[in-house]
PDB file of N, CA and C in Angstrom:
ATOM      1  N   UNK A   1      14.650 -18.191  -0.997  1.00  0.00           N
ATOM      2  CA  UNK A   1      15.482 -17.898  -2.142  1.00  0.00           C
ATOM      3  C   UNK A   1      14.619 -17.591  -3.366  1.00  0.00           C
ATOM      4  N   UNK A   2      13.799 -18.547  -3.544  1.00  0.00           N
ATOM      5  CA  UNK A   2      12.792 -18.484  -5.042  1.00  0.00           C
ATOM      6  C   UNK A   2      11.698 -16.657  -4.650  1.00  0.00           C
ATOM      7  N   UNK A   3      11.827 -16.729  -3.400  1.00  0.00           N
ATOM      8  CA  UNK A   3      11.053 -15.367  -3.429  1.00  0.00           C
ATOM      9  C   UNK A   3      11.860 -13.792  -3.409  1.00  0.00           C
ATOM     10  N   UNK A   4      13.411 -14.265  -3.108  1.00  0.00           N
ATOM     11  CA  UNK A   4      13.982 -13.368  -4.052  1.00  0.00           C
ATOM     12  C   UNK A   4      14.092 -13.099  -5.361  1.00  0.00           C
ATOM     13  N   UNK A   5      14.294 -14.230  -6.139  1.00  0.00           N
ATOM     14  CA  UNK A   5      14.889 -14.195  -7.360  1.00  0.00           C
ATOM     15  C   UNK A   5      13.274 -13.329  -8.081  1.00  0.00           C
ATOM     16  N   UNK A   6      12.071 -13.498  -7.639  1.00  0.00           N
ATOM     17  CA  UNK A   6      10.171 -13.001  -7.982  1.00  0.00           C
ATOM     18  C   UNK A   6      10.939 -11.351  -7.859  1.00  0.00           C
ATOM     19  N   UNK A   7      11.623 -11.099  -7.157  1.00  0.00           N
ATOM     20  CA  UNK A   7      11.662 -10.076  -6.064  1.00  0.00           C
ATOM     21  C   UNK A   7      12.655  -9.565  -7.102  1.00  0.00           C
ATOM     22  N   UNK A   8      13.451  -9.637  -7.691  1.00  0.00           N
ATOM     23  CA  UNK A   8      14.510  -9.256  -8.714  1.00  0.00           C
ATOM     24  C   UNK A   8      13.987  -9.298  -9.704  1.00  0.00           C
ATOM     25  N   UNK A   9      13.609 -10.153 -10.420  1.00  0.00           N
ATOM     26  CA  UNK A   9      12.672 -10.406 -11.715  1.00  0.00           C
ATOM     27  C   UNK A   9      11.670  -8.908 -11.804  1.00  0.00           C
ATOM     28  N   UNK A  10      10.922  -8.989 -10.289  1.00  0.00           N
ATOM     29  CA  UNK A  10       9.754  -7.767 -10.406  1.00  0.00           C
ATOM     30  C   UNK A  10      10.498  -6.396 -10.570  1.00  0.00           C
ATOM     31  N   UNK A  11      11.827  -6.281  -9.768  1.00  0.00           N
ATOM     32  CA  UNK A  11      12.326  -4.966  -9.967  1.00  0.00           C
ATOM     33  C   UNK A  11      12.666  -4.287 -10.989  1.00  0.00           C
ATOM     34  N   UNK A  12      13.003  -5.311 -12.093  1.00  0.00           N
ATOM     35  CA  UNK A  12      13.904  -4.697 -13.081  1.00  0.00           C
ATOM     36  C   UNK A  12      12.599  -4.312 -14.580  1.00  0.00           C
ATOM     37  N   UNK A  13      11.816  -4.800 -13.383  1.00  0.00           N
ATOM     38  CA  UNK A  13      10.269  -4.398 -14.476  1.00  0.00           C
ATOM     39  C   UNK A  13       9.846  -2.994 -14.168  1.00  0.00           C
ATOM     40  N   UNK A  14      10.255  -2.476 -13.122  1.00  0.00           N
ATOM     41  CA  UNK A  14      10.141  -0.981 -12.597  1.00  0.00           C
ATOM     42  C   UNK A  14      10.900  -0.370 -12.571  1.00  0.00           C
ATOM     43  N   UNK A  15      10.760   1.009 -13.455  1.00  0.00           N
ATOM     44  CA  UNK A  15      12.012   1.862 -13.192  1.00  0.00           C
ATOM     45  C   UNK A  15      11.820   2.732 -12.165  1.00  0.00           C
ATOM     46  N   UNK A  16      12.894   3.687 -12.202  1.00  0.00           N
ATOM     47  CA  UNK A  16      13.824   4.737 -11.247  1.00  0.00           C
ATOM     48  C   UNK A  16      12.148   5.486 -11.466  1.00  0.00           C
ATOM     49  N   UNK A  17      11.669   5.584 -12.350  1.00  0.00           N
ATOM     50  CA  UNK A  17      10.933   6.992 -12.367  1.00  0.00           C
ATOM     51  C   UNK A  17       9.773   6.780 -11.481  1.00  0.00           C
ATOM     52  N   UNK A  18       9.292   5.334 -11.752  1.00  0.00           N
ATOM     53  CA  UNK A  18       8.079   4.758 -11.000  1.00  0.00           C
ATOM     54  C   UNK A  18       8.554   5.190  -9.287  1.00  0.00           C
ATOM     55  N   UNK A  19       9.597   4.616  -9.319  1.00  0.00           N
ATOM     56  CA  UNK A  19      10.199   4.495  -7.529  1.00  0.00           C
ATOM     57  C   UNK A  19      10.124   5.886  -7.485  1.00  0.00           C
ATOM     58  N   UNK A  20      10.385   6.698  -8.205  1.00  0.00           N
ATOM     59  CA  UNK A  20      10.521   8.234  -7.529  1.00  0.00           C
ATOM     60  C   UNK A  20       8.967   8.605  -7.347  1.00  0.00           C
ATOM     61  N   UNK A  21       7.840   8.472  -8.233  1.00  0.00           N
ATOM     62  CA  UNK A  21       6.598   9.240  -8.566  1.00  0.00           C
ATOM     63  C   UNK A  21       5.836   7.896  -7.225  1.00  0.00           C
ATOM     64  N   UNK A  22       6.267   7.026  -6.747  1.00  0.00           N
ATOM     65  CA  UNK A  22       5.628   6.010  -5.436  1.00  0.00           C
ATOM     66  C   UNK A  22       6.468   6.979  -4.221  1.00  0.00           C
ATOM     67  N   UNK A  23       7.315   6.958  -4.096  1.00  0.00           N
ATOM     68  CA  UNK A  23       7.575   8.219  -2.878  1.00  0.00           C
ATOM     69  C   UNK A  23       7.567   9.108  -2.913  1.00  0.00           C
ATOM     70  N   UNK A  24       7.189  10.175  -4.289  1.00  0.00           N
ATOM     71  CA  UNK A  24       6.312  11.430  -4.019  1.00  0.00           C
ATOM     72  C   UNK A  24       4.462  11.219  -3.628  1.00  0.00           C
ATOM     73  N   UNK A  25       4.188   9.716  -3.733  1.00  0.00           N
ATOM     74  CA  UNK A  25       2.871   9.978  -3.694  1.00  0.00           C
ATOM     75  C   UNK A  25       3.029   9.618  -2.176  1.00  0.00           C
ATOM     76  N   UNK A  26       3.662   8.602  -1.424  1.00  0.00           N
ATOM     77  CA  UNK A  26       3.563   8.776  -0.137  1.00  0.00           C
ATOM     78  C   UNK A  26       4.131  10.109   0.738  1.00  0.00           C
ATOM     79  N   UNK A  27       4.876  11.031  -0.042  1.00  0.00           N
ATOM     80  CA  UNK A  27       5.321  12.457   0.600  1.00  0.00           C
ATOM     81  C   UNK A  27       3.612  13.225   0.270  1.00  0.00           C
ATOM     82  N   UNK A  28       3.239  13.044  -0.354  1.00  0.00           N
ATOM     83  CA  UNK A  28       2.114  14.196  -0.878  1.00  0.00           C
ATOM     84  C   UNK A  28       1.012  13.535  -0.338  1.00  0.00           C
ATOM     85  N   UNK A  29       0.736  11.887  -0.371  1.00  0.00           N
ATOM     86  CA  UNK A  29      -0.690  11.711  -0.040  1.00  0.00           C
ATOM     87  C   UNK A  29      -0.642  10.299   0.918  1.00  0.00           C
ATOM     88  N   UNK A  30      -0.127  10.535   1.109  1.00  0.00           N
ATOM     89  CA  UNK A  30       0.263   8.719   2.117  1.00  0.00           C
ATOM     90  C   UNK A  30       0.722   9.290   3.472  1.00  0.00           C
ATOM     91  N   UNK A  31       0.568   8.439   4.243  1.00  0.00           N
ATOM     92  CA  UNK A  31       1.245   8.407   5.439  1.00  0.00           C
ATOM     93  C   UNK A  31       1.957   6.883   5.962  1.00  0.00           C
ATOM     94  N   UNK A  32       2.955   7.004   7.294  1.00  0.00           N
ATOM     95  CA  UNK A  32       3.192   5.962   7.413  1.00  0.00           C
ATOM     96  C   UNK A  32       3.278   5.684   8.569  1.00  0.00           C
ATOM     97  N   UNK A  33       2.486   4.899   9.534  1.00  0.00           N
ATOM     98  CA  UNK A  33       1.831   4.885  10.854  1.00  0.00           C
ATOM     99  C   UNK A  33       2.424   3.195  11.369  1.00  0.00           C
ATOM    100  N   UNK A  34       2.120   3.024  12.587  1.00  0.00           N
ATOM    101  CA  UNK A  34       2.401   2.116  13.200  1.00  0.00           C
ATOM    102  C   UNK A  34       0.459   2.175  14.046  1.00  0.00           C
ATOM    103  N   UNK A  35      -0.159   0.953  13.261  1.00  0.00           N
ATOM    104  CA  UNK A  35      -1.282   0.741  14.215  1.00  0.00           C
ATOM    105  C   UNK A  35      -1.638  -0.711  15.052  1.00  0.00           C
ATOM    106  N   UNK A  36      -2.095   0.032  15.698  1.00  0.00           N
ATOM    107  CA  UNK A  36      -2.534  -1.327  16.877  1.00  0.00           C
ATOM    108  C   UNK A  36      -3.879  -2.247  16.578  1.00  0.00           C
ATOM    109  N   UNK A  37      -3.269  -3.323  16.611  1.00  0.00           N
ATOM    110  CA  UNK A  37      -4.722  -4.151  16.500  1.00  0.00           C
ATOM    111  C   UNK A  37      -4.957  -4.809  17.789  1.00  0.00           C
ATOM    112  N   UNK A  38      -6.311  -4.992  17.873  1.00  0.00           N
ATOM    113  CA  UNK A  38      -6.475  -6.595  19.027  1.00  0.00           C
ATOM    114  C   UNK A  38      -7.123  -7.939  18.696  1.00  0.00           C
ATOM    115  N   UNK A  39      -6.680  -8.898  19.088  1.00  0.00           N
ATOM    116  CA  UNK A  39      -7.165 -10.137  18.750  1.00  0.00           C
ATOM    117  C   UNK A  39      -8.762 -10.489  18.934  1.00  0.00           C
ATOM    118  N   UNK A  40      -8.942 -11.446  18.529  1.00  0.00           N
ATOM    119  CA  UNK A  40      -9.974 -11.428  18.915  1.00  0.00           C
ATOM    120  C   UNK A  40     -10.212 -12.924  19.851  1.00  0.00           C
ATOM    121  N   UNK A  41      -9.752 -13.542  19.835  1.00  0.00           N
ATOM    122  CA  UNK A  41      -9.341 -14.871  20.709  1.00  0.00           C
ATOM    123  C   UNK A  41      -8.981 -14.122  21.423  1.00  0.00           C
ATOM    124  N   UNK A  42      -7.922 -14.159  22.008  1.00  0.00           N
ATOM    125  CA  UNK A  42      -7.018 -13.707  23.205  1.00  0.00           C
ATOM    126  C   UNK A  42      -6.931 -12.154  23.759  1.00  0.00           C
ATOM    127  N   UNK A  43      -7.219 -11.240  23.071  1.00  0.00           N
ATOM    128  CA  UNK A  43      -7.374  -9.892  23.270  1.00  0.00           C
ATOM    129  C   UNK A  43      -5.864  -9.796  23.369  1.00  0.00           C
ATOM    130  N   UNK A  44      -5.083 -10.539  22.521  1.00  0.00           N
ATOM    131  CA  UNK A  44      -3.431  -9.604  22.399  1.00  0.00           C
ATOM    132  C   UNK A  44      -3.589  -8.333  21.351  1.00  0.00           C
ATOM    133  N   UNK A  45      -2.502  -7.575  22.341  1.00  0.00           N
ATOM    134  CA  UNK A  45      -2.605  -6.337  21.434  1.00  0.00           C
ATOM    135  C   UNK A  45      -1.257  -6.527  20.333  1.00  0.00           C
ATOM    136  N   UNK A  46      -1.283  -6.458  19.430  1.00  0.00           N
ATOM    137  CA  UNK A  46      -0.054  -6.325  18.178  1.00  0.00           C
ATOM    138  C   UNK A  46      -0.228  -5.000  17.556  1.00  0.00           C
ATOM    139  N   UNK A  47       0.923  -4.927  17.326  1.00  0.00           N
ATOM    140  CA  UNK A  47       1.424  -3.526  16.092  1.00  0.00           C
ATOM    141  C   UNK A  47       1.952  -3.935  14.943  1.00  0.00           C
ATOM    142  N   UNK A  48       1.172  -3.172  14.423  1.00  0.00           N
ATOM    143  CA  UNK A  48       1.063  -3.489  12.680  1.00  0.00           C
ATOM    144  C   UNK A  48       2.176  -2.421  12.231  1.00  0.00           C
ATOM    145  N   UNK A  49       2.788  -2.000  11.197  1.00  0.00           N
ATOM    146  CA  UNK A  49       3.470  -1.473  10.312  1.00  0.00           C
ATOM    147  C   UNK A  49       2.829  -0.776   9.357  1.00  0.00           C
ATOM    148  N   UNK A  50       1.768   0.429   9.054  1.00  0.00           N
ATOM    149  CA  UNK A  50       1.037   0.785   8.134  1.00  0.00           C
ATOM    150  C   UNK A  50       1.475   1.689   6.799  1.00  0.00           C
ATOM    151  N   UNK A  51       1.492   1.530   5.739  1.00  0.00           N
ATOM    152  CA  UNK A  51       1.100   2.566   4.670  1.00  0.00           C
ATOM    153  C   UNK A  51       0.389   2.467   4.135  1.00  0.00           C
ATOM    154  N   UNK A  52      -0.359   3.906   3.967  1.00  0.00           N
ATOM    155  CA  UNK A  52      -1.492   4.399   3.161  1.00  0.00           C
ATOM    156  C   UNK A  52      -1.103   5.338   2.525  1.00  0.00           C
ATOM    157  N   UNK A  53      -1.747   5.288   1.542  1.00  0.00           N
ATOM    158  CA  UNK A  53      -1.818   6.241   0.281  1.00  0.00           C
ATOM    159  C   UNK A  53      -3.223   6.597  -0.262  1.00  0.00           C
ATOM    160  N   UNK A  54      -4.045   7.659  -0.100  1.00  0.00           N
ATOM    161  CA  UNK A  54      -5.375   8.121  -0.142  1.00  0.00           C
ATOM    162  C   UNK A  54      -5.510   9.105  -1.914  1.00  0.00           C
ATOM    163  N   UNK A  55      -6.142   8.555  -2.436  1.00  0.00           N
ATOM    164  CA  UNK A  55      -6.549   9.417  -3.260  1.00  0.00           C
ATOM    165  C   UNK A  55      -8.326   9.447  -4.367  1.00  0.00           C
ATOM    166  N   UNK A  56      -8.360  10.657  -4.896  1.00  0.00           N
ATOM    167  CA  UNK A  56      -9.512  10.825  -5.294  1.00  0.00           C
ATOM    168  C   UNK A  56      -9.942  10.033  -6.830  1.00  0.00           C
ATOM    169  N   UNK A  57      -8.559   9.779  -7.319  1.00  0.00           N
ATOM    170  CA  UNK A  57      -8.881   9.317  -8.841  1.00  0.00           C
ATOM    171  C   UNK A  57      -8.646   7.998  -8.580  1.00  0.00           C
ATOM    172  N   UNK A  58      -9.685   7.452  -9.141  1.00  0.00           N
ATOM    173  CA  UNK A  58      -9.353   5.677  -9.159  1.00  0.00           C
ATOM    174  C   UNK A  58      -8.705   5.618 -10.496  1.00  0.00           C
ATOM    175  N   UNK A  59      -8.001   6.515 -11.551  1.00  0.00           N
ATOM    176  CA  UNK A  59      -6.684   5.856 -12.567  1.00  0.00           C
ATOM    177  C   UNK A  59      -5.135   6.003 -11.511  1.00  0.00           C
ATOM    178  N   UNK A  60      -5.079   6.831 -10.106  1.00  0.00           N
ATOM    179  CA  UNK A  60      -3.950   6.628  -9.553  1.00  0.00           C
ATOM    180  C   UNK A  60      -3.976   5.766  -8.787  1.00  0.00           C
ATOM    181  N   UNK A  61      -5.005   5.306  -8.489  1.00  0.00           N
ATOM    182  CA  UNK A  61      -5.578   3.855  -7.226  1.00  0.00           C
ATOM    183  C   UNK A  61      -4.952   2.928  -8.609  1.00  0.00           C
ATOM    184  N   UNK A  62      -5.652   3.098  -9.333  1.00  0.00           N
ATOM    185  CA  UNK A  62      -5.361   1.251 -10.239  1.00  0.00           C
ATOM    186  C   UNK A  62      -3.805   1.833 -10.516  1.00  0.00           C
ATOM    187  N   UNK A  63      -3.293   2.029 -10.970  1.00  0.00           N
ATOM    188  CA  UNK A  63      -1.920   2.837 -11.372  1.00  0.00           C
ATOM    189  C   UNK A  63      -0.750   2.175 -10.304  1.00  0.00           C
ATOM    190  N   UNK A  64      -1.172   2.380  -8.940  1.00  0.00           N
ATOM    191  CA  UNK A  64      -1.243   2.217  -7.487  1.00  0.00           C
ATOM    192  C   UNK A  64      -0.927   0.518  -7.963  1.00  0.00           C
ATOM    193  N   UNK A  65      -1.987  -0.237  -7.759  1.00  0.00           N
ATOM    194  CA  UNK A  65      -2.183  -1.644  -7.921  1.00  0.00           C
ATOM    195  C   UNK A  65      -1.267  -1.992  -8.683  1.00  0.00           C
ATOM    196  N   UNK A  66      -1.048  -1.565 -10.038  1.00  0.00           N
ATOM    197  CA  UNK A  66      -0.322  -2.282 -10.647  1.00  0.00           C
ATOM    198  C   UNK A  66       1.298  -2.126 -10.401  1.00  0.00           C
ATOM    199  N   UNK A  67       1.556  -1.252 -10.066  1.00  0.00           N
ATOM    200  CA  UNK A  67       2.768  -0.640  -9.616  1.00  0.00           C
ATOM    201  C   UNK A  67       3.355  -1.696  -8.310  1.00  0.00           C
ATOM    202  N   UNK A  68       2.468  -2.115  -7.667  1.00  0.00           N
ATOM    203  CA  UNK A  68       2.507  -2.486  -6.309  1.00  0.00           C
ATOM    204  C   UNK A  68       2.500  -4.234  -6.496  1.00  0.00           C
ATOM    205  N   UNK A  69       2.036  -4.279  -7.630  1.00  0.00           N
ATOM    206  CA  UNK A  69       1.842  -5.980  -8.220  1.00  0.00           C
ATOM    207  C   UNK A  69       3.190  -6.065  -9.253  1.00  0.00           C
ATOM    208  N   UNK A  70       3.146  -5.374  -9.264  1.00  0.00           N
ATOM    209  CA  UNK A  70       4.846  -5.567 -10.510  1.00  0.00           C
ATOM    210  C   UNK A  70       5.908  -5.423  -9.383  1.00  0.00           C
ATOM    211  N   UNK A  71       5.356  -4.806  -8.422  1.00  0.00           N
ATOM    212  CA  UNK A  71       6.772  -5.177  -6.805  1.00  0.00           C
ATOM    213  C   UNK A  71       6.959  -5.995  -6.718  1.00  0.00           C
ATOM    214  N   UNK A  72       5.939  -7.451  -6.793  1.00  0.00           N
ATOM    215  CA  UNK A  72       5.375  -8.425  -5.382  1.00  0.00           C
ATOM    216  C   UNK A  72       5.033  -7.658  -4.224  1.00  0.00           C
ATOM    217  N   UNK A  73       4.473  -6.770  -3.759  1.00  0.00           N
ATOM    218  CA  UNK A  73       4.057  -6.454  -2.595  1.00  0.00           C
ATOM    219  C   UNK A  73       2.753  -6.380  -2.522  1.00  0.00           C
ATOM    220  N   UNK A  74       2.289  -7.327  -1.666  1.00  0.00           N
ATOM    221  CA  UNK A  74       0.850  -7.287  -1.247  1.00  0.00           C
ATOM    222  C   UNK A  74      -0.069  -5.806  -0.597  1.00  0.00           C
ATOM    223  N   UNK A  75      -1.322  -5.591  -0.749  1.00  0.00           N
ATOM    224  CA  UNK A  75      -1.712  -4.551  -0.632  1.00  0.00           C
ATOM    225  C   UNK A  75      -3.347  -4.680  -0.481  1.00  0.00           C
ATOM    226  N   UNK A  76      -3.741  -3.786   0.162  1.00  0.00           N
ATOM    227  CA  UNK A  76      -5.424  -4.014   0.087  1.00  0.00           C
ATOM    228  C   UNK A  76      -5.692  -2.329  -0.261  1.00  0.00           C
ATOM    229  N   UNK A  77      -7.036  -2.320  -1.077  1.00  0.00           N
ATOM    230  CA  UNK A  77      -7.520  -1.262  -1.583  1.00  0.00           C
ATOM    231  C   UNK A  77      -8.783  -1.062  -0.991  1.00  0.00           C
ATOM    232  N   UNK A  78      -9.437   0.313  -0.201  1.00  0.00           N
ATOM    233  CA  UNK A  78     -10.477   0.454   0.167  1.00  0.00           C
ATOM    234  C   UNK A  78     -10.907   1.656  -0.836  1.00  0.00           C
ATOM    235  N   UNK A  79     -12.549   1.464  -0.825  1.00  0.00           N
ATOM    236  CA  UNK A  79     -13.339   2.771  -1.139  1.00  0.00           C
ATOM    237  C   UNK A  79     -14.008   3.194   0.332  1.00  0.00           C
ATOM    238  N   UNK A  80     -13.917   4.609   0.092  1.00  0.00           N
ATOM    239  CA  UNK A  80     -15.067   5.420   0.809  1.00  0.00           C
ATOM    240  C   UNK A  80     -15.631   6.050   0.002  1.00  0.00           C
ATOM    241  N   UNK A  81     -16.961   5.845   0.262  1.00  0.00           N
ATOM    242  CA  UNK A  81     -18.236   6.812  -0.736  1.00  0.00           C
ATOM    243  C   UNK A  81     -18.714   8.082   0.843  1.00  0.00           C
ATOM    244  N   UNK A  82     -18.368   9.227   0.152  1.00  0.00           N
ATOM    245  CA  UNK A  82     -19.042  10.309   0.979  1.00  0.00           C
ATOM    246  C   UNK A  82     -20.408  10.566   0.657  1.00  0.00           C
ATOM    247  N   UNK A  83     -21.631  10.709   1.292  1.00  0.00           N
ATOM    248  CA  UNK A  83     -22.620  10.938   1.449  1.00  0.00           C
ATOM    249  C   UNK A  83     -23.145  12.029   1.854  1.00  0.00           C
ATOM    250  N   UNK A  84     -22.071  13.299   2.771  1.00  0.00           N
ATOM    251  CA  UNK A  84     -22.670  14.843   2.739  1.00  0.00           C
ATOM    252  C   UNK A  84     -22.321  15.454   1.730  1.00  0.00           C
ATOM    253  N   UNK A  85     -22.347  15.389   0.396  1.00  0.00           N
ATOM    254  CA  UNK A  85     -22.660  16.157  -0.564  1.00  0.00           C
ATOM    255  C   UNK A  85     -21.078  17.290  -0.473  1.00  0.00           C
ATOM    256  N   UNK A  86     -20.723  17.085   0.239  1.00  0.00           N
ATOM    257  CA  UNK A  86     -18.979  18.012   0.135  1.00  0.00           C
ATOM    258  C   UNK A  86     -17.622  17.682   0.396  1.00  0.00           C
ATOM    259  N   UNK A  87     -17.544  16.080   0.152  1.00  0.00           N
ATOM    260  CA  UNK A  87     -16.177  15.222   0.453  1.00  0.00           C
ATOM    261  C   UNK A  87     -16.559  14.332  -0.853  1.00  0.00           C
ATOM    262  N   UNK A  88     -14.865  14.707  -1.666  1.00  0.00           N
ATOM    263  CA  UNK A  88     -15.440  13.472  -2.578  1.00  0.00           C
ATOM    264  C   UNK A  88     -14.764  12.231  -2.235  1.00  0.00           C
ATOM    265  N   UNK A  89     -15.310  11.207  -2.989  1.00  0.00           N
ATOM    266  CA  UNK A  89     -14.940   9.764  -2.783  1.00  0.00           C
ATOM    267  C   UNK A  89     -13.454   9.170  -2.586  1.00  0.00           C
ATOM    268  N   UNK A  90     -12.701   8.527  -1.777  1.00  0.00           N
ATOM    269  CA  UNK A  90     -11.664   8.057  -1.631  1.00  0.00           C
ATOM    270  C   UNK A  90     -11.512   6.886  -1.904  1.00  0.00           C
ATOM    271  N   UNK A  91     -10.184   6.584  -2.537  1.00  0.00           N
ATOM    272  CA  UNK A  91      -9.445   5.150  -2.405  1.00  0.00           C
ATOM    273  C   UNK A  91      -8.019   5.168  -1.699  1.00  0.00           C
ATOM    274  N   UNK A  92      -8.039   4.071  -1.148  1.00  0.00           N
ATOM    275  CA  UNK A  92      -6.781   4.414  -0.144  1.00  0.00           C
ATOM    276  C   UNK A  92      -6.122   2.784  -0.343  1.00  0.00           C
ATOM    277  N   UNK A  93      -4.987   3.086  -0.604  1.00  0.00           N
ATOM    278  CA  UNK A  93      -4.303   1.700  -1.084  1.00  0.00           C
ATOM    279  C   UNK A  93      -3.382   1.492   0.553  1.00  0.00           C
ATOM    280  N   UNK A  94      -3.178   0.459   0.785  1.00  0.00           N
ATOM    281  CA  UNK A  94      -2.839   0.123   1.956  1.00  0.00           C
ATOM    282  C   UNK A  94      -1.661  -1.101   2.049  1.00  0.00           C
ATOM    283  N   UNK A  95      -0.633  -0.887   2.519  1.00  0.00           N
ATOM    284  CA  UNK A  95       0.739  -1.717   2.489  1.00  0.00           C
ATOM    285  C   UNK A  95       0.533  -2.157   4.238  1.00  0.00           C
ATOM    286  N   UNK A  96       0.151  -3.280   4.641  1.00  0.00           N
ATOM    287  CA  UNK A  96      -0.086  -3.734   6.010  1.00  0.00           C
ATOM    288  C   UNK A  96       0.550  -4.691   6.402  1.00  0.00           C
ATOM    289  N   UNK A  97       1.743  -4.209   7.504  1.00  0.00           N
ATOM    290  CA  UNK A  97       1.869  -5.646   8.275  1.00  0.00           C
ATOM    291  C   UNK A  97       3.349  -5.734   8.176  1.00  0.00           C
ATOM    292  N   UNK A  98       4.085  -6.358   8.893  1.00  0.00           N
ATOM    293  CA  UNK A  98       5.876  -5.775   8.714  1.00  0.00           C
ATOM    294  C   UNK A  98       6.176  -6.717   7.857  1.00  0.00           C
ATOM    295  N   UNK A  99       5.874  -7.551   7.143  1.00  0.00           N
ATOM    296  CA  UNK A  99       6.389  -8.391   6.025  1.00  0.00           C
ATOM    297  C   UNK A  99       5.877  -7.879   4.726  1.00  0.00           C
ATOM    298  N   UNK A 100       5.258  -7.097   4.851  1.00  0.00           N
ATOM    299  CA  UNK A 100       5.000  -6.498   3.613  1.00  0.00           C
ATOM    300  C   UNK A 100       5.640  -4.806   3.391  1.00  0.00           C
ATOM    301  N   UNK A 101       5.408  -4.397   4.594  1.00  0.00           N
ATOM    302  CA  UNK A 101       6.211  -3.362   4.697  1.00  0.00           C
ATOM    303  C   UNK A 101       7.337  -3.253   4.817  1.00  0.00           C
ATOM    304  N   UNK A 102       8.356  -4.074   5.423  1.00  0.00           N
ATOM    305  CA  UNK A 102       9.967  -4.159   5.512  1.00  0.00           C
ATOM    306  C   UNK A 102      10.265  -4.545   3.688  1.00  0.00           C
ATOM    307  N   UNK A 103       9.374  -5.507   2.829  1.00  0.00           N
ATOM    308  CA  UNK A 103       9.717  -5.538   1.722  1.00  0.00           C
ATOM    309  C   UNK A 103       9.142  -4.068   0.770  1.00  0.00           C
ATOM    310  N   UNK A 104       8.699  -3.275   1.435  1.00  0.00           N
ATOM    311  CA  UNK A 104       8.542  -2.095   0.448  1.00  0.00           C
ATOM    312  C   UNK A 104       9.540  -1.163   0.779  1.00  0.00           C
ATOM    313  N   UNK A 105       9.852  -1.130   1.905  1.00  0.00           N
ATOM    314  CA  UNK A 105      10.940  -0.120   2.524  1.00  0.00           C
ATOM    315  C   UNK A 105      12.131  -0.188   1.685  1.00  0.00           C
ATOM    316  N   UNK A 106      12.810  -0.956   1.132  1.00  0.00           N
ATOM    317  CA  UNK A 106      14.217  -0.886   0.457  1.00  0.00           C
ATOM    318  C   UNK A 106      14.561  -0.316  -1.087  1.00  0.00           C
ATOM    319  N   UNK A 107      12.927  -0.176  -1.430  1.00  0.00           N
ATOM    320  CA  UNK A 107      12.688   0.576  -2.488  1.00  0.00           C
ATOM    321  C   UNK A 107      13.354   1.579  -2.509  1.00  0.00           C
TER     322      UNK A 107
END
């Protein structure tokens, strides 16, 4: 219950415009995958629930974060640094795991 009421509180801190310009960035630069992991104890295989969202500017990565922290929805942020001199650098914000993803979905 108390993690609804976080969950209401956070929404009404985000508007319509945010929710629209977060599912144009997963139409334009995100995808949304179902990946497999394996354990490492037991070698069970599980399926994860994935979104990613890839981009070149770290002001739409942090933008990203905060957007995603004013949800409550948990998230991990990676860098890639390119090293052949003709890919530039990525950040890819990442929504993992069906409890985090079933709570972004109703957005």
């Amino acid at each position: 219950m108390e993690d609804r009421n976080n969950r209401q509180s956070a929404d009404k801190t985000v508007q319509e415009k945010e929710r629209a310009w977060l599912a144009g960035m997963i139409d334009a630069d995100g995808s949304i995958s179902v990946v497999k992991h394996s354990g490492k104890r037991n070698r069970i295989r599980k399926l994860a629930p994935t979104i990613n969202i890839t981009t070149i500017c770290i002001t739409t990565s942090e933008y990203l974060h905060d957007l995603l922290t004013r949800l409550g929805i948990g998230h991990y942020i990676t860098f890639r640094k390119f090293r052949d001199g003709h890919s530039q650098n990525a950040w890819t914000v990442m929504i993992t795991g069906y409890k985090r993803v079933s709570s972004f979905l109703p957005l």
